[in-house]
Coordinates of C-alpha atoms and ligand atoms in Angstrom, one line a residue:
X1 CA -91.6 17.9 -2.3
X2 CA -92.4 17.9 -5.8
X3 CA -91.1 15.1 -8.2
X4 CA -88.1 16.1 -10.6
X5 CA -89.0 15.4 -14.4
X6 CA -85.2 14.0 -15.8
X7 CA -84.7 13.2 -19.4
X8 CA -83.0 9.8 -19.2
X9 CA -80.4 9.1 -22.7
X10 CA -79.1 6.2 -23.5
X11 CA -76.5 6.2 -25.8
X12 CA -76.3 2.5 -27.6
X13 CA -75.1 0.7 -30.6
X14 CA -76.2 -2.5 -31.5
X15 CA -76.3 -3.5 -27.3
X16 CA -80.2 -5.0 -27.0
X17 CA -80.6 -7.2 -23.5
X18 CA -78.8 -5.0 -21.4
X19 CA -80.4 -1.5 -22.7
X20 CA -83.8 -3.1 -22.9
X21 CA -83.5 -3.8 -19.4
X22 CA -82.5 -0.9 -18.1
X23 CA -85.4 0.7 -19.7
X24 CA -87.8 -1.8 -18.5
X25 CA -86.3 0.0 -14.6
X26 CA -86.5 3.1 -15.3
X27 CA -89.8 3.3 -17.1
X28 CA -90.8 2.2 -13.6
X29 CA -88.7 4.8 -11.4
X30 CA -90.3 8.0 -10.1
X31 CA -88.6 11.2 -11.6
X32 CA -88.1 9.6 -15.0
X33 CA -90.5 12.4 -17.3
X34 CA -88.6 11.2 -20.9
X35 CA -86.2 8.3 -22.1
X36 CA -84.5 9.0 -25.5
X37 CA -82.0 6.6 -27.0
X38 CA -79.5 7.6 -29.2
X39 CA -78.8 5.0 -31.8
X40 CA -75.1 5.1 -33.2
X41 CA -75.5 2.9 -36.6
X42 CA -76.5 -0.3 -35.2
X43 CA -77.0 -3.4 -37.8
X44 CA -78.0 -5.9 -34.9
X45 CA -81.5 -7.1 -36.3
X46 CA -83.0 -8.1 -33.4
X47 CA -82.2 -4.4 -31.7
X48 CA -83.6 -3.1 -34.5
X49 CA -86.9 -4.8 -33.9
X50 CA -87.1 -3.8 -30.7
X51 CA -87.0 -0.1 -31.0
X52 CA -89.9 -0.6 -33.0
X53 CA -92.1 -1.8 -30.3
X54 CA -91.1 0.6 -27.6
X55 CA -93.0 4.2 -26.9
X56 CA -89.9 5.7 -26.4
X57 CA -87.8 8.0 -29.0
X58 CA -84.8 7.0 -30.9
X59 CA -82.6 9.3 -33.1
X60 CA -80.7 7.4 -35.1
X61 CA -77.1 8.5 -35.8
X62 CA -73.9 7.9 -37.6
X63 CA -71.5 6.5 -35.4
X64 CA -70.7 9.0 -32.9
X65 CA -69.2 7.3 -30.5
X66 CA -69.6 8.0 -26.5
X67 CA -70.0 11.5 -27.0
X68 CA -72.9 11.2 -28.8
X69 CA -75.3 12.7 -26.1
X70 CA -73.4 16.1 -26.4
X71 CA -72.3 16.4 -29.7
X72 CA -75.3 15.6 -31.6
X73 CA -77.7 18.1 -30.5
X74 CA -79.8 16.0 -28.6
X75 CA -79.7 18.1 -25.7
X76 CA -81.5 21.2 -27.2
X77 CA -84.6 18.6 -28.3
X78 CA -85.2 17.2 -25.0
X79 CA -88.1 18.1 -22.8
X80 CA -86.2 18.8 -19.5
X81 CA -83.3 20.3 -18.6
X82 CA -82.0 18.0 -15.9
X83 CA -80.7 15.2 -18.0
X84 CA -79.4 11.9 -17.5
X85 CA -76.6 10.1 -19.8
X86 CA -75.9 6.1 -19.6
X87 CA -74.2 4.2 -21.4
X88 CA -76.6 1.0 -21.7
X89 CA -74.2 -1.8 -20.7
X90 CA -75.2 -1.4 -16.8
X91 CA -77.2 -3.3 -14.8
X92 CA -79.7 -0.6 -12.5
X93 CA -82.1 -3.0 -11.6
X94 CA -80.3 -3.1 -7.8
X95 CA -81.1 0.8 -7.4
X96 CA -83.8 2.1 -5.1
X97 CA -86.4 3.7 -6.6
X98 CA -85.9 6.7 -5.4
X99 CA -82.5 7.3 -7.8
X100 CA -83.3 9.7 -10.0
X101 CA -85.1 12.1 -7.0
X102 CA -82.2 11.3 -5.0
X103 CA -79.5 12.1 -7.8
X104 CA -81.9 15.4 -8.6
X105 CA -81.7 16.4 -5.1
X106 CA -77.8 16.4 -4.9
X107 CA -77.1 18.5 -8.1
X108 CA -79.2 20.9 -6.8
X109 CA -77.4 20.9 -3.6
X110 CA -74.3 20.7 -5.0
X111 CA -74.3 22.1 -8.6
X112 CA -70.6 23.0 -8.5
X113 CA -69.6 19.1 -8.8
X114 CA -70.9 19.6 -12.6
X115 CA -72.6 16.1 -12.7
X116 CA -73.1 13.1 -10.3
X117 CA -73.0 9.7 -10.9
X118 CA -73.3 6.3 -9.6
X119 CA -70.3 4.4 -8.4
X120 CA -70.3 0.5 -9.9
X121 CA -70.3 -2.4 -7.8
X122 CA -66.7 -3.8 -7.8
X123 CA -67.7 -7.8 -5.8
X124 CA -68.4 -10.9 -8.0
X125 CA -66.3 -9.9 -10.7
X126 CA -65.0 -13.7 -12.4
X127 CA -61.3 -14.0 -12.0
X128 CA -61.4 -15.2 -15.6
X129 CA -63.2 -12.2 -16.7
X130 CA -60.7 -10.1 -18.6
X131 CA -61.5 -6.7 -16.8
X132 CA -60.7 -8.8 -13.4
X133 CA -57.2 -7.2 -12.7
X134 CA -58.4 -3.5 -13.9
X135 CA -61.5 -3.8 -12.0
X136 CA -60.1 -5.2 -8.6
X137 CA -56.9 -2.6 -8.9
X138 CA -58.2 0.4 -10.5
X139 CA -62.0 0.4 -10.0
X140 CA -62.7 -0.9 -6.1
X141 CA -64.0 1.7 -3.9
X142 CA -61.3 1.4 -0.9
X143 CA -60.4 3.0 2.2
X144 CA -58.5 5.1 0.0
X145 CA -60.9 7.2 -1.9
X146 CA -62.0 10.3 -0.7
X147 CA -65.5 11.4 0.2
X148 CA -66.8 14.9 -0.8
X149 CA -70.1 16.5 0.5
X150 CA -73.1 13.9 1.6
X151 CA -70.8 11.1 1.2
X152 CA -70.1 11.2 -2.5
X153 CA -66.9 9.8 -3.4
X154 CA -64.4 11.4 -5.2
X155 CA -63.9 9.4 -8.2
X156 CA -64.9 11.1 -12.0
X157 CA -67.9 10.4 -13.9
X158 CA -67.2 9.5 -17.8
X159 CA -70.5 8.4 -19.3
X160 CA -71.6 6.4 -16.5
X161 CA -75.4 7.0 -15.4
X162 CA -74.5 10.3 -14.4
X163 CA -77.2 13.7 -14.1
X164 CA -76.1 17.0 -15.7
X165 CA -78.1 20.0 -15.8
X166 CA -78.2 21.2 -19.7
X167 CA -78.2 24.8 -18.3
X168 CA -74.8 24.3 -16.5
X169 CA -73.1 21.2 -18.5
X170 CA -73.6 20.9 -22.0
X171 CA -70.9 18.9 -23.0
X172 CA -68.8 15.6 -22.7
X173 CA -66.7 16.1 -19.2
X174 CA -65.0 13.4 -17.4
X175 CA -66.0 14.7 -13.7
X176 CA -68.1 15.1 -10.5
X177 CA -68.4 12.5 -8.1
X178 CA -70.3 9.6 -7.8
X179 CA -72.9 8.0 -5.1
X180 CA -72.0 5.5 -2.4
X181 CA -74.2 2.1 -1.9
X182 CA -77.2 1.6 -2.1
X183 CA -77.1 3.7 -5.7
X184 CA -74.8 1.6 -7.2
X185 CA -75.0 0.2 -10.8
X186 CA -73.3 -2.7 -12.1
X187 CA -71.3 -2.8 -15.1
X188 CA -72.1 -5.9 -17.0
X189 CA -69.1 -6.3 -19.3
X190 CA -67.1 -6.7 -16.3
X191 CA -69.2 -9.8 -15.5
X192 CA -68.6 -11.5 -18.8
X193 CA -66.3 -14.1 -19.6
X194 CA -67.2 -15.4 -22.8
X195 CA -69.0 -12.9 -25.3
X196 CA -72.0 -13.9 -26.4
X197 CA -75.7 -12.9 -28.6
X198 CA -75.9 -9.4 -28.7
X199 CA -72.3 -8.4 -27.0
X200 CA -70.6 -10.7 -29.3
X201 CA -72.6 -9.2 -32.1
X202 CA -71.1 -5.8 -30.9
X203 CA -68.1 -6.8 -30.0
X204 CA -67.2 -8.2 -34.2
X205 CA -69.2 -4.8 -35.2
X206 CA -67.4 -2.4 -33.0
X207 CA -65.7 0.6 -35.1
X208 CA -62.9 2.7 -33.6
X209 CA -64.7 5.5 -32.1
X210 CA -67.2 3.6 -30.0
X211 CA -65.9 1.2 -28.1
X212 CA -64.3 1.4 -24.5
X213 CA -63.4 -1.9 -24.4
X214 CA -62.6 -3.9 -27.6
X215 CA -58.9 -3.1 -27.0
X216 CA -59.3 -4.2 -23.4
X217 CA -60.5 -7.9 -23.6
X218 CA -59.3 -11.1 -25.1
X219 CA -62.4 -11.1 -27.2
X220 CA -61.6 -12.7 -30.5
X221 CA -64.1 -12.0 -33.2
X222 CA -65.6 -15.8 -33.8
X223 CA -65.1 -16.0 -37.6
X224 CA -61.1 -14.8 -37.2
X225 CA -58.8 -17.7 -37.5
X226 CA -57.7 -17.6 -33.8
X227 CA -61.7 -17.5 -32.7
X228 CA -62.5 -20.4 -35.2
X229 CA -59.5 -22.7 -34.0
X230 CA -60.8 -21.6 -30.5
X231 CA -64.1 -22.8 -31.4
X232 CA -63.1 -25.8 -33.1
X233 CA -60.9 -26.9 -30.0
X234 CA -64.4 -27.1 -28.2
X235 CA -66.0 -29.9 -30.9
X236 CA -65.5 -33.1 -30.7
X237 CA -65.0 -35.9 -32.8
X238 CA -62.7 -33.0 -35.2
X239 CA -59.7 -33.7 -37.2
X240 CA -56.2 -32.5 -35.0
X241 CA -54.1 -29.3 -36.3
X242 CA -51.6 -28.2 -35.0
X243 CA -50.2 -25.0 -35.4
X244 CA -48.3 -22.3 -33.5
X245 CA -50.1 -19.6 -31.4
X246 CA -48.8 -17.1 -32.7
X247 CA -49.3 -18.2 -36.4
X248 CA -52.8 -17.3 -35.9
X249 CA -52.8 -13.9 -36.0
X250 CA -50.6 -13.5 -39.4
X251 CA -52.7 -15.7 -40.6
X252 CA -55.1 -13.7 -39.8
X253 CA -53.5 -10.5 -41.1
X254 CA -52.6 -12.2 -44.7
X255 CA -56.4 -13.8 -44.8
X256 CA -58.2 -11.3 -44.1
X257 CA -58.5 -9.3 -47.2
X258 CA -59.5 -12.8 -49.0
X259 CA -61.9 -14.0 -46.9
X260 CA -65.1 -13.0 -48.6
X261 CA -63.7 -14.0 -52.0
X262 CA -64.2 -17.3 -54.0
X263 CA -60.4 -18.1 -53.6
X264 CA -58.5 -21.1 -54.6
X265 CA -56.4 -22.2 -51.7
X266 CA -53.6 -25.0 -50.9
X267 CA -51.9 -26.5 -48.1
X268 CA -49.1 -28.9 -48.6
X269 CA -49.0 -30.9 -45.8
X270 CA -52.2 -31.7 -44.1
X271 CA -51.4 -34.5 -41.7
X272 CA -54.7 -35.0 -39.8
X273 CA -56.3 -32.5 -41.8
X274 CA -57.6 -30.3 -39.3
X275 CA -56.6 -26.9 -40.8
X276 CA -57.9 -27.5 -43.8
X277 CA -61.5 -28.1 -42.5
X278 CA -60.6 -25.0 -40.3
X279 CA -59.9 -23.2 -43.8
X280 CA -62.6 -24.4 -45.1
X281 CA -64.9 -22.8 -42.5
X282 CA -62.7 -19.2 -42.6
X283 CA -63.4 -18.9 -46.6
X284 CA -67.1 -19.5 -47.0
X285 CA -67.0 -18.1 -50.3
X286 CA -64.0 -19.9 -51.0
X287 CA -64.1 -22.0 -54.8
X288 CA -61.4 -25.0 -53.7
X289 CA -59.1 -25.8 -50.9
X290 CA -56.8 -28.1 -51.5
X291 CA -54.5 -30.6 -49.5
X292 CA -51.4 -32.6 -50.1
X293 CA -49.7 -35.1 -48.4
X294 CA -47.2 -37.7 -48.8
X295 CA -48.8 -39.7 -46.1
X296 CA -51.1 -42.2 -47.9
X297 CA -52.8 -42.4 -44.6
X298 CA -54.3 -39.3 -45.5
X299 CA -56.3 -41.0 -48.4
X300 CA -59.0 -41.8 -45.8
X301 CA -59.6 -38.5 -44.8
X302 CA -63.1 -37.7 -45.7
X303 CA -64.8 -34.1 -45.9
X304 CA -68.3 -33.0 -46.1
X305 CA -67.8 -30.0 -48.0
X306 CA -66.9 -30.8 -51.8
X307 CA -64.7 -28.1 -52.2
X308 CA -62.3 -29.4 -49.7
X309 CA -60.2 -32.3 -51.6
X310 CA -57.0 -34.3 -50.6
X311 CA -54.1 -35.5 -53.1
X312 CA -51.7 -37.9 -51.9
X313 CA -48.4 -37.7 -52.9
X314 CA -44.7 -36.0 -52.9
X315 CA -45.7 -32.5 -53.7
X316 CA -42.5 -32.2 -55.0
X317 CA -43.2 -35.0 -57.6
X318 CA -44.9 -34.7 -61.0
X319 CA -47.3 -36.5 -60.2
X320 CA -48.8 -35.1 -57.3
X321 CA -48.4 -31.2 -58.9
X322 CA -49.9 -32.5 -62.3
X323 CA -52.9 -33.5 -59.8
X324 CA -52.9 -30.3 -58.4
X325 CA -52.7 -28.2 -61.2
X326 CA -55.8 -30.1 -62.7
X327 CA -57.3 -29.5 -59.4
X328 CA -57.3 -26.1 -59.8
X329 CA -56.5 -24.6 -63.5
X330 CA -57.1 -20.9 -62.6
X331 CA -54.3 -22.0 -60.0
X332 CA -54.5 -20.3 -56.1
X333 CA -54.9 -17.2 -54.6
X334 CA -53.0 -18.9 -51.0
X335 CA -50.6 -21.0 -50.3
X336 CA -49.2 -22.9 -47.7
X337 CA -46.1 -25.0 -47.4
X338 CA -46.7 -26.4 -43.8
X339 CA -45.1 -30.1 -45.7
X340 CA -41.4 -31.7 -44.5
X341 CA -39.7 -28.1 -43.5
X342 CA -36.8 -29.7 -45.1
X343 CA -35.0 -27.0 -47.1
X344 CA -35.1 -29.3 -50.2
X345 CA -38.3 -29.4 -50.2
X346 CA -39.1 -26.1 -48.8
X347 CA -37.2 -24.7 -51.4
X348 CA -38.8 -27.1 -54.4
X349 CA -42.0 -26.3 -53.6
X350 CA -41.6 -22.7 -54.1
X351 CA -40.2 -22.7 -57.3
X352 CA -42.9 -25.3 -58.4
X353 CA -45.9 -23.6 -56.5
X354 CA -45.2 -20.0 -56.9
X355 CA -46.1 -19.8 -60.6
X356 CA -49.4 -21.4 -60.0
X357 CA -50.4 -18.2 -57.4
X358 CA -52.9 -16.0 -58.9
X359 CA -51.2 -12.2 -59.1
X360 CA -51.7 -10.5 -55.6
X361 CA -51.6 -14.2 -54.3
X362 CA -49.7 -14.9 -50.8
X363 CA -47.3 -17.6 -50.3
X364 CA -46.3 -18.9 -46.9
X365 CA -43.4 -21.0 -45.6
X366 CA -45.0 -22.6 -41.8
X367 CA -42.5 -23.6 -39.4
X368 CA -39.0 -22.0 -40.9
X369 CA -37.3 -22.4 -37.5
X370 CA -36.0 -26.0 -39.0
X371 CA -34.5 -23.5 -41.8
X372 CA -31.8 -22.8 -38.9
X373 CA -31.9 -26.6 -37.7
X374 CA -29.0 -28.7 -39.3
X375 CA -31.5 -31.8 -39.2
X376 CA -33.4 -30.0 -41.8
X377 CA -30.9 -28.8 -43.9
X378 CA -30.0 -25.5 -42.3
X379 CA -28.1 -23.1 -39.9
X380 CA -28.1 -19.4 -39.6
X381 CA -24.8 -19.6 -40.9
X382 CA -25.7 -21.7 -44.1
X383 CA -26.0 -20.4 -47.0
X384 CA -27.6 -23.1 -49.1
X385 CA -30.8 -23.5 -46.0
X386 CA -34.3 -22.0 -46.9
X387 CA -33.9 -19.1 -44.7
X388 CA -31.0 -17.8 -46.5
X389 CA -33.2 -18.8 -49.7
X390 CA -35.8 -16.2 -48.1
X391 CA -33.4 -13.3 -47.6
X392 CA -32.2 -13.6 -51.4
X393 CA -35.7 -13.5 -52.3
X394 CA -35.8 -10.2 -50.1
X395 CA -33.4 -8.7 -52.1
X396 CA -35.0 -9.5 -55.1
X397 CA -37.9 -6.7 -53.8
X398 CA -35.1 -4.5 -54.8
X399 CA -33.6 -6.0 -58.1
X400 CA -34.0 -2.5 -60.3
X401 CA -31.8 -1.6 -58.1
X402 CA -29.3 -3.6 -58.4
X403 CA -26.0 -2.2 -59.6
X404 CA -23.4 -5.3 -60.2
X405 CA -25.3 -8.6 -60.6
X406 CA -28.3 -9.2 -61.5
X407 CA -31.4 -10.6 -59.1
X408 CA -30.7 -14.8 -60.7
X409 CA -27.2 -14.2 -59.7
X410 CA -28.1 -14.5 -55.9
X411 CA -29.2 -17.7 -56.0
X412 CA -26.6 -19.4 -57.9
X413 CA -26.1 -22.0 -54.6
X414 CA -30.0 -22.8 -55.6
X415 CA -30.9 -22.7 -58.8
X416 CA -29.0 -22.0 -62.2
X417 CA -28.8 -18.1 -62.8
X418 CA -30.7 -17.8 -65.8
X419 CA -33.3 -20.3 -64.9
X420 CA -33.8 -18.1 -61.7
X421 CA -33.6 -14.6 -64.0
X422 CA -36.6 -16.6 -65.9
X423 CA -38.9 -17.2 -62.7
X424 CA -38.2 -14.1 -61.4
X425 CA -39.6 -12.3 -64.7
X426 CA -42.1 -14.5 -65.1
X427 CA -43.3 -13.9 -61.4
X428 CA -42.8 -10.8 -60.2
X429 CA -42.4 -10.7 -56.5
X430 CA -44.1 -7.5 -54.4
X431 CA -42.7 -8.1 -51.0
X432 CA -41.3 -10.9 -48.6
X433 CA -42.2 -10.7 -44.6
X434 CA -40.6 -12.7 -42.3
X435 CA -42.1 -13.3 -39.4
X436 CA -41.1 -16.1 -36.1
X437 CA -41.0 -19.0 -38.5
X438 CA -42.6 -18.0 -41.1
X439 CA -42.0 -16.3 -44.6
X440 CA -44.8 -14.6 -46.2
X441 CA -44.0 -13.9 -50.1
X442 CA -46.4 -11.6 -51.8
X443 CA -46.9 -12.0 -55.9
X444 CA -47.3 -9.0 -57.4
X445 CA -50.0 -7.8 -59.0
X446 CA -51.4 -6.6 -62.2
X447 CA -53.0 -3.5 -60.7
X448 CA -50.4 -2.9 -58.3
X449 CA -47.1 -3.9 -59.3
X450 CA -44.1 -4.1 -58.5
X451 CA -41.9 -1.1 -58.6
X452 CA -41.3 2.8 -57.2
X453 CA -43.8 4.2 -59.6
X454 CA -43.6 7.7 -60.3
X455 CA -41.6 10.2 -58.3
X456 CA -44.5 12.5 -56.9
X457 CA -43.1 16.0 -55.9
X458 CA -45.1 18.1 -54.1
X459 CA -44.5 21.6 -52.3
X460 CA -42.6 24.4 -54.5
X461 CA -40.4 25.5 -51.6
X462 CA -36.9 24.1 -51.7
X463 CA -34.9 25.9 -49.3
X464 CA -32.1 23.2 -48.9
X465 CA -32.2 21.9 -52.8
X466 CA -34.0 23.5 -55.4
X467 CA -32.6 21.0 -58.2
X468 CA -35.9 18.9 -57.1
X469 CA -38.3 21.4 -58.5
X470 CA -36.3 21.4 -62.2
X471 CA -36.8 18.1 -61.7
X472 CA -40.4 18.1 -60.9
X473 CA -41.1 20.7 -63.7
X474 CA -39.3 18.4 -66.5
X475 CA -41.9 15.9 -65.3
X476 CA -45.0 18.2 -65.9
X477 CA -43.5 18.7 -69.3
X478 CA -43.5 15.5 -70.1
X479 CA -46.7 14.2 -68.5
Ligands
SAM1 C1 -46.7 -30.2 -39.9 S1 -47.6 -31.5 -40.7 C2 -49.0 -30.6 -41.3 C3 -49.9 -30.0 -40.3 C4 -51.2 -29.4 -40.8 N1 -51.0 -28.5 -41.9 C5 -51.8 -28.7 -39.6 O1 -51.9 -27.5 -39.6 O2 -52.3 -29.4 -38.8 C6 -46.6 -31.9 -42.0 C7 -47.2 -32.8 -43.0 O3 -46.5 -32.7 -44.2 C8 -46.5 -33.9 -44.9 N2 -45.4 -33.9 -45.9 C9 -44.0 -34.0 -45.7 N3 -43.4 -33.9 -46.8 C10 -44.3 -33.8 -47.8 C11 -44.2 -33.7 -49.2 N4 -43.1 -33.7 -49.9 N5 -45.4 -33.6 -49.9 C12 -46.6 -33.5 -49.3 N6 -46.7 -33.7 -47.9 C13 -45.6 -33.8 -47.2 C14 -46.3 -34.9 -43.8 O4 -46.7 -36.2 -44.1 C15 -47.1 -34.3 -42.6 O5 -48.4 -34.9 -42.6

């Protein structure tokens, strides 16, 4: 019987131990006439290296994802037309050698099923592996599967090492059926419990259309705030935060668009001044990060990184804010009040701390739960507590609005109404979010301020109200 000649394709992005050595198999499996990878925009260095030193070819592509073998015209370059596509996270180097020949023989037998693939081994998956419960419900070859002809079992192919034959299947088809033991692959993400080298690298660079699993594991990128208090957690000898789990993640969400800028940060309230070496580490372009505490204990905390800097005091007291302010002139682009929760002070702060934020600054009240404590000053039915401080501050979003009072009039159980009129125009809010115990006030800013803007009207079909077009054509006169 003569040997097949199969066109293997990989289709990877920025994956290097796992596709290297699945090539380093197959270069040695009978049947195997071409291997072509098909690169979808990786940045990993080291995988770029490689490629260099291998005899194979690689087209290099945008980012096109898993159907990549079909879609970008690889098909009609290849030597062969049996073809085989593979992801390149799978270990092969369990298969016979015979696999390819094998695989060759059945779609010729059985060119109806479309393609054929191998089924993945299912055992030794970790219980702390995050595709565990998917793997052991959804994946495991059971009694229950179905066999078709030569003991193939009915399950469909996606882009599992599966053959095709280009003159029959020329495009992405989740299908066919796959081979029992012994051609069986294993699917390494399955076996990983903590992300590391080249899988992490993927797993921070993934983009939407290329990944089958970002969604599907608790990976945390390791520069996030979650995956750097995860990492931090593991040193020892490191200052103690505390925070909220579910803080992390706005955190996260607020941070992220600052966290390759030289921002000016401050905390008030640093206790053992854990989160602000943990900030420190998040903005490595950042230009100062600042602490505050009452505590003089927290005089002796010491940092290795001079733009991290402690004041002692009441940040509520001139003192302290004078030190602060000298601190940083330009004042900060982020700040936190994580200090006594008290609405007192909760509510001092902000009025003394939000003029200092930089337009398009954040500013965020940690742990407003005490706002609805009466030990701290507040209740959901109090109307002098910090949370009902908040909501006024809501309304203010909407203060052009505003028919019968104006915006200071809202706070008059705070702050004097003119004094408040003053701070409001001399800091123009863009939004407040409340989250779980936390309030997130945004300053606006001078390229995006506050306001509606323009009324855009587009369309010139008004079936229900055509006063809308007079109205649109009084604005293109005056434009
Ligand atoms: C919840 S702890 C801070 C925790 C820290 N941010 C963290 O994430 O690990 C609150 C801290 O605020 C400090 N504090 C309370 N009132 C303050 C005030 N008026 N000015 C500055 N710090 C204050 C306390 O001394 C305490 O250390």
């Amino acid at each position: 019987m003569s040997l097949p000649s199969v066109t293997v394709i990989i289709n990877n992005r920025d994956l290097l131990d796992w596709p290297r050595r699945m090539v380093e198999r197959l270069e040695r499996m009978p049947g195997v006439a071409e291997i072509v990878i098909l690169d979808n925009g990786s940045t990993y260095r080291p995988l770029l290296a490689w490629y260099r030193t291998i005899a194979h070819r690689v087209e290099f592509l945008d980012n096109l994802g898993h159907m990549a073998p079909w879609t970008s015209g690889v098909l009609d370059t290849i030597g062969h037309d049996l073809y085989v596509v593979t992801d390149p996270d799978l270990d092969i180097s369990m298969l016979p050698d015979d696999t390819i020949v094998h695989l060759a023989g059945l779609l010729q037998r059985h060119p109806q099923l479309g393609k054929i693939g191998l089924s993945l081994v299912t055992d030794g998956v970790p219980p702390a592996s995050p595709y565990y419960q998917h793997v052991t419900q959804r994946e495991h070859i059971g009694q229950t599967r179905t066999t078709g002809p030569e003991g193939l079992i009915a399950m469909p192919v996606d882009t599992t090492f599966a053959i095709h034959d280009r003159r029959v299947l020329r495009e992405y088809r989740v299908g066919g059926m796959r081979t029992p033991a012994p051609y069986q692959a294993r699917h390494e993400p399955w076996h990983v419990v903590t992300p590391e080298g080249d899988f992490a690298y993927y797993l921070d660079h993934v983009e939407g259309r290329s990944s089958s699993y970002r969604d599907f594991t608790r990976y945390v990128r390791s520069d996030s705030v979650r995956g750097l208090y995860l990492a931090y957690a593991q040193e020892a000898g490191r200052k103690v935060s505390t925070k909220w789990d579910s803080y992390l993640d706005v955190y996260e969400e607020c941070f992220q668009p600052f966290k390759r800028h030289a921002v000016d940060l401050l905390e008030i309230g640093v206790q053992n001044g854990g989160s602000l070496e943990i900030w420190s580490r998040y903005f490595p372009y950042a230009r100062s990060l600042t602490g505050c505490d009452i505590n003089p204990r927290c005089g002796a905390l010491k940092y290795d990184d001079a733009r991290v800097r402690v004041i002692v005091g009441n940040a509520n007291e001139p003192g302290a804010f004078q030190e602060i302010l000298t601190r940083s002139p330009q004042g900060f682009d982020l700040i936190i009040d994580d200090g006594s929760h008290r609405t007192h002070d909760v509510i001092s702060s902000f009025l003394s701390y939000f003029p200092l934020l930089k337009p398009g600054g954040i500013y965020i009240a940690e742990d407003m739960h005490c706002a609805y404590w009466e030990a701290y000053g507040g209740g959901v039915l109090n109307d002098r507590s910090a949370a009902a401080f908040f909501r006024r501050l809501m309304d203010t979003v909407n203060a052009d609005h505003f028919r019968e009072a104006d915006a200071g009039s809202l706070f008059q159980a705070f702050v004097p109404r003119e004094q408040m009129n003053g701070f409001l125009c001399a800091n123009p809010i863009l939004s407040v979010a409340a989250h779980d115990s936390m309030y997130i006030v945004r300053k606006a800013s001078a390229a995006r301020p506050r306001g509606l803007g323009r009324e855009i009207i587009v369309g010139d079909v008004a079936i229900a109200d055509d006063r809308v077009l007079a109205t649109r054509d009084r604005m293109q006169q005056a434009a």
